[in-house]
Amino acid sequence: MAAASLSGFASQTPEPRLTDSLGRVIHDLRVSITDRCNYKCVYCRTGEMGAQYPELGIDEYLRLIKLFVGLGITKVRLTGGEPLLRRGLVELVSELAGLRTLGGEPLDLALTTNGHLLDGLAGPLKAAGLHRVTVSMDAVDAAIFERITRIPGSFATVLRGVRTARTAGLMPLKINCVLLRGFNDDQIEDFARFAREECVVVRFIEFMPLEEGRLWSPEIVVTLKEIVERIGRVLPLVELPARDASETARRYTFEDGIGEIGIIAPVSQAFCGACSRVRLTSDGKIRTCLFSQVEHDLYGRLRAGACDQELREYILRTVEGKEARHHIGEPGFLKPSRSMVHIGG
Ligand code: SAM
């Protein structure tokens, strides 16, 4: 009798879950599957193309992602570099769609892309089980867009991709726009109209010191406060309630309830206290913060023959040491050794 109740107790022992030393529960994994990109956005890249870091095999990303899911990850976002460049992407999405969270639910599966190849890939990705895409667009004026991406014809190509993704049902479709004073801040009001006309959620993101060159300064950042004031002058905004504590965007609709915009303000209103994210780089390193000064070589351990249990313990230990917060704008702030495109935005 006693033995039976003891074994019953053992089978109910909860699985270990990713939690850091500050008690933050980590349930959101971003995986870069290449650091190559077909755009050279002026605020992100120096203009060099090509990979700086090695890529893993698709089966290796899958093995590592499964370990994270077994530790409580419920949301996986594929990113890069440009993830649509990666051969095997559709097959990876299809495998991920078959995974279940610890609670037995399908993963929340999303992808961030520049949209250049989306027209051809939105349908296959949706069919493989992808739920949502976020498309990066930094202007709605074609000439400004192409000046930023440094790729002729890019605006029309991306707009076509956005529309195809919407038709394919990759919804809600989010458009991420990084604003830089003097580059594209004249696009703010037009983006608000674009959100309404194209039925997309436009999210403005404050520029962070993660570029390949040296462009960042506090003055170049267009803050949440300024964006809300400027849109409010032409289209009055109504703030929407947060859906959960780890939501990064402050969300707004318009007076008639049509359309949504969001503002992600990591610089002027940091949300590190509610961070639920961890990242895996294209070469298999864990980064516990965008601004980490150290990386943790998960793939190196896999290659050295570590078994799944050893890798799980390594992930748990690493995530426990997640940084409390970033130090953007403070004296002594150090830029991380990798820029956004090589970390996975
Ligand atoms: N190629 C994909 C794309 O364009 O969405 C994924 C990678 S890209 C590096 C991810 C996002 O990071 C893009 O929306 C880009 O605008 C953003 N980004 C790049 N550098 C940034 C910076 N310094 N601060 C804030 N966002 C940045």
Short mmCIF file of N, CA and C in Angstrom, two decimals, residues 123-193:
data_model
loop_
_atom_site.label_atom_id
_atom_site.label_comp_id
_atom_site.label_asym_id
_atom_site.label_seq_id
_atom_site.Cartn_x
_atom_site.Cartn_y
_atom_site.Cartn_z
N GLY A 123 2.26 30.29 -48.28
CA GLY A 123 1.34 29.15 -48.40
C GLY A 123 1.97 27.86 -47.85
N PRO A 124 3.17 27.48 -48.32
CA PRO A 124 3.81 26.27 -47.80
C PRO A 124 4.06 26.33 -46.28
N LEU A 125 4.40 27.51 -45.77
CA LEU A 125 4.66 27.61 -44.32
C LEU A 125 3.37 27.43 -43.53
N LYS A 126 2.30 28.03 -44.01
CA LYS A 126 1.00 27.87 -43.34
C LYS A 126 0.59 26.40 -43.37
N ALA A 127 0.75 25.78 -44.53
CA ALA A 127 0.37 24.36 -44.66
C ALA A 127 1.22 23.47 -43.74
N ALA A 128 2.47 23.90 -43.50
CA ALA A 128 3.35 23.10 -42.63
C ALA A 128 3.00 23.28 -41.16
N GLY A 129 2.20 24.30 -40.84
CA GLY A 129 1.78 24.46 -39.44
C GLY A 129 2.22 25.75 -38.77
N LEU A 130 2.83 26.68 -39.54
CA LEU A 130 3.20 27.97 -38.94
C LEU A 130 1.93 28.74 -38.61
N HIS A 131 1.92 29.43 -37.46
CA HIS A 131 0.73 30.19 -37.07
C HIS A 131 0.78 31.64 -37.56
N ARG A 132 1.92 32.30 -37.31
CA ARG A 132 1.96 33.76 -37.51
C ARG A 132 3.30 34.18 -38.08
N VAL A 133 3.29 35.31 -38.79
CA VAL A 133 4.57 35.92 -39.19
C VAL A 133 4.60 37.37 -38.73
N THR A 134 5.80 37.83 -38.45
CA THR A 134 6.05 39.25 -38.24
C THR A 134 6.96 39.68 -39.38
N VAL A 135 6.55 40.72 -40.09
CA VAL A 135 7.35 41.19 -41.22
C VAL A 135 7.97 42.54 -40.83
N SER A 136 9.27 42.66 -41.07
CA SER A 136 9.94 43.92 -40.76
C SER A 136 9.80 44.87 -41.93
N MET A 137 9.26 46.05 -41.68
CA MET A 137 9.14 47.08 -42.73
C MET A 137 9.44 48.41 -42.05
N ASP A 138 10.40 49.14 -42.56
CA ASP A 138 10.77 50.37 -41.88
C ASP A 138 10.26 51.63 -42.57
N ALA A 139 9.47 51.45 -43.65
CA ALA A 139 8.84 52.60 -44.30
C ALA A 139 7.66 52.10 -45.11
N VAL A 140 6.70 52.98 -45.34
CA VAL A 140 5.60 52.63 -46.26
C VAL A 140 5.73 53.46 -47.54
N ASP A 141 6.74 54.27 -47.62
CA ASP A 141 7.07 54.98 -48.85
C ASP A 141 8.12 54.14 -49.58
N ALA A 142 7.83 53.78 -50.84
CA ALA A 142 8.70 52.83 -51.55
C ALA A 142 10.15 53.32 -51.65
N ALA A 143 10.33 54.62 -51.92
CA ALA A 143 11.69 55.13 -52.11
C ALA A 143 12.47 55.08 -50.80
N ILE A 144 11.81 55.46 -49.71
CA ILE A 144 12.51 55.43 -48.40
C ILE A 144 12.82 53.98 -48.03
N PHE A 145 11.85 53.11 -48.26
CA PHE A 145 12.03 51.68 -47.96
C PHE A 145 13.28 51.14 -48.67
N GLU A 146 13.39 51.48 -49.95
CA GLU A 146 14.49 50.93 -50.74
C GLU A 146 15.83 51.58 -50.38
N ARG A 147 15.76 52.81 -49.91
CA ARG A 147 16.99 53.46 -49.43
C ARG A 147 17.47 52.75 -48.16
N ILE A 148 16.54 52.33 -47.33
CA ILE A 148 16.93 51.66 -46.07
C ILE A 148 17.44 50.24 -46.34
N THR A 149 16.69 49.46 -47.16
CA THR A 149 17.09 48.05 -47.39
C THR A 149 18.27 47.93 -48.35
N ARG A 150 18.48 48.96 -49.16
CA ARG A 150 19.50 48.99 -50.21
C ARG A 150 19.26 47.90 -51.27
N ILE A 151 17.96 47.53 -51.45
CA ILE A 151 17.59 46.54 -52.48
C ILE A 151 16.50 47.15 -53.37
N PRO A 152 16.81 47.37 -54.67
CA PRO A 152 15.81 47.96 -55.57
C PRO A 152 14.58 47.06 -55.67
N GLY A 153 13.41 47.67 -55.71
CA GLY A 153 12.17 46.91 -55.89
C GLY A 153 11.68 46.22 -54.62
N SER A 154 12.38 46.45 -53.50
CA SER A 154 12.06 45.67 -52.29
C SER A 154 10.68 45.99 -51.73
N PHE A 155 10.23 47.25 -51.84
CA PHE A 155 8.95 47.60 -51.22
C PHE A 155 7.80 46.80 -51.85
N ALA A 156 7.74 46.81 -53.19
CA ALA A 156 6.64 46.10 -53.87
C ALA A 156 6.70 44.60 -53.56
N THR A 157 7.90 44.06 -53.50
CA THR A 157 8.06 42.62 -53.24
C THR A 157 7.55 42.28 -51.84
N VAL A 158 7.91 43.10 -50.85
CA VAL A 158 7.51 42.81 -49.47
C VAL A 158 6.00 43.01 -49.30
N LEU A 159 5.47 44.06 -49.93
CA LEU A 159 4.02 44.29 -49.81
C LEU A 159 3.25 43.10 -50.39
N ARG A 160 3.74 42.57 -51.50
CA ARG A 160 3.10 41.39 -52.09
C ARG A 160 3.17 40.22 -51.09
N GLY A 161 4.32 40.06 -50.46
CA GLY A 161 4.49 38.99 -49.48
C GLY A 161 3.54 39.14 -48.30
N VAL A 162 3.38 40.38 -47.83
CA VAL A 162 2.49 40.65 -46.69
C VAL A 162 1.06 40.26 -47.07
N ARG A 163 0.65 40.65 -48.26
CA ARG A 163 -0.74 40.37 -48.68
C ARG A 163 -0.95 38.87 -48.87
N THR A 164 0.04 38.18 -49.42
CA THR A 164 -0.09 36.72 -49.60
C THR A 164 -0.16 36.04 -48.24
N ALA A 165 0.65 36.49 -47.29
CA ALA A 165 0.65 35.88 -45.95
C ALA A 165 -0.70 36.07 -45.28
N ARG A 166 -1.28 37.25 -45.48
CA ARG A 166 -2.59 37.53 -44.88
C ARG A 166 -3.65 36.61 -45.50
N THR A 167 -3.61 36.48 -46.82
CA THR A 167 -4.57 35.61 -47.50
C THR A 167 -4.38 34.15 -47.07
N ALA A 168 -3.11 33.77 -46.82
CA ALA A 168 -2.84 32.39 -46.41
C ALA A 168 -3.31 32.12 -44.98
N GLY A 169 -3.62 33.18 -44.24
CA GLY A 169 -4.14 33.00 -42.87
C GLY A 169 -3.06 33.05 -41.81
N LEU A 170 -1.90 33.60 -42.13
CA LEU A 170 -0.85 33.76 -41.12
C LEU A 170 -1.17 35.02 -40.31
N MET A 171 -2.14 34.88 -39.45
CA MET A 171 -2.71 36.05 -38.74
C MET A 171 -2.69 35.83 -37.23
N PRO A 172 -2.64 36.91 -36.42
CA PRO A 172 -2.56 38.29 -36.84
C PRO A 172 -1.19 38.59 -37.44
N LEU A 173 -1.19 39.36 -38.52
CA LEU A 173 0.06 39.68 -39.18
C LEU A 173 0.61 40.97 -38.58
N LYS A 174 1.83 40.85 -38.06
CA LYS A 174 2.45 42.02 -37.43
C LYS A 174 3.53 42.58 -38.34
N ILE A 175 3.60 43.90 -38.36
CA ILE A 175 4.67 44.59 -39.10
C ILE A 175 5.52 45.29 -38.06
N ASN A 176 6.82 44.99 -38.03
CA ASN A 176 7.71 45.66 -37.08
C ASN A 176 8.48 46.77 -37.78
N CYS A 177 8.48 47.95 -37.20
CA CYS A 177 9.17 49.09 -37.79
C CYS A 177 10.12 49.69 -36.76
N VAL A 178 11.39 49.74 -37.10
CA VAL A 178 12.37 50.39 -36.22
C VAL A 178 12.49 51.84 -36.67
N LEU A 179 12.26 52.74 -35.75
CA LEU A 179 12.30 54.17 -36.11
C LEU A 179 13.64 54.79 -35.73
N LEU A 180 14.18 55.55 -36.67
CA LEU A 180 15.41 56.29 -36.39
C LEU A 180 15.18 57.74 -36.78
N ARG A 181 15.49 58.62 -35.87
CA ARG A 181 15.27 60.04 -36.15
C ARG A 181 16.11 60.46 -37.35
N GLY A 182 15.45 61.11 -38.30
CA GLY A 182 16.17 61.60 -39.47
C GLY A 182 16.23 60.58 -40.60
N PHE A 183 15.90 59.31 -40.33
CA PHE A 183 15.89 58.30 -41.39
C PHE A 183 14.45 58.06 -41.86
N ASN A 184 13.60 57.68 -40.90
CA ASN A 184 12.25 57.25 -41.29
C ASN A 184 11.18 57.70 -40.30
N ASP A 185 11.51 58.67 -39.44
CA ASP A 185 10.50 59.07 -38.45
C ASP A 185 9.36 59.86 -39.10
N ASP A 186 9.55 60.26 -40.37
CA ASP A 186 8.44 60.93 -41.07
C ASP A 186 7.38 59.91 -41.53
N GLN A 187 7.60 58.63 -41.24
CA GLN A 187 6.68 57.57 -41.69
C GLN A 187 5.63 57.22 -40.62
N ILE A 188 5.76 57.78 -39.44
CA ILE A 188 4.93 57.33 -38.30
C ILE A 188 3.44 57.40 -38.61
N GLU A 189 2.98 58.56 -39.04
CA GLU A 189 1.53 58.74 -39.26
C GLU A 189 1.05 57.85 -40.41
N ASP A 190 1.88 57.73 -41.46
CA ASP A 190 1.47 56.89 -42.60
C ASP A 190 1.40 55.41 -42.20
N PHE A 191 2.25 55.00 -41.27
CA PHE A 191 2.19 53.62 -40.78
C PHE A 191 0.88 53.37 -40.03
N ALA A 192 0.40 54.38 -39.31
CA ALA A 192 -0.88 54.22 -38.58
C ALA A 192 -1.99 53.98 -39.60
N ARG A 193 -1.97 54.73 -40.70
CA ARG A 193 -2.99 54.54 -41.75
C ARG A 193 -2.82 53.18 -42.40
#
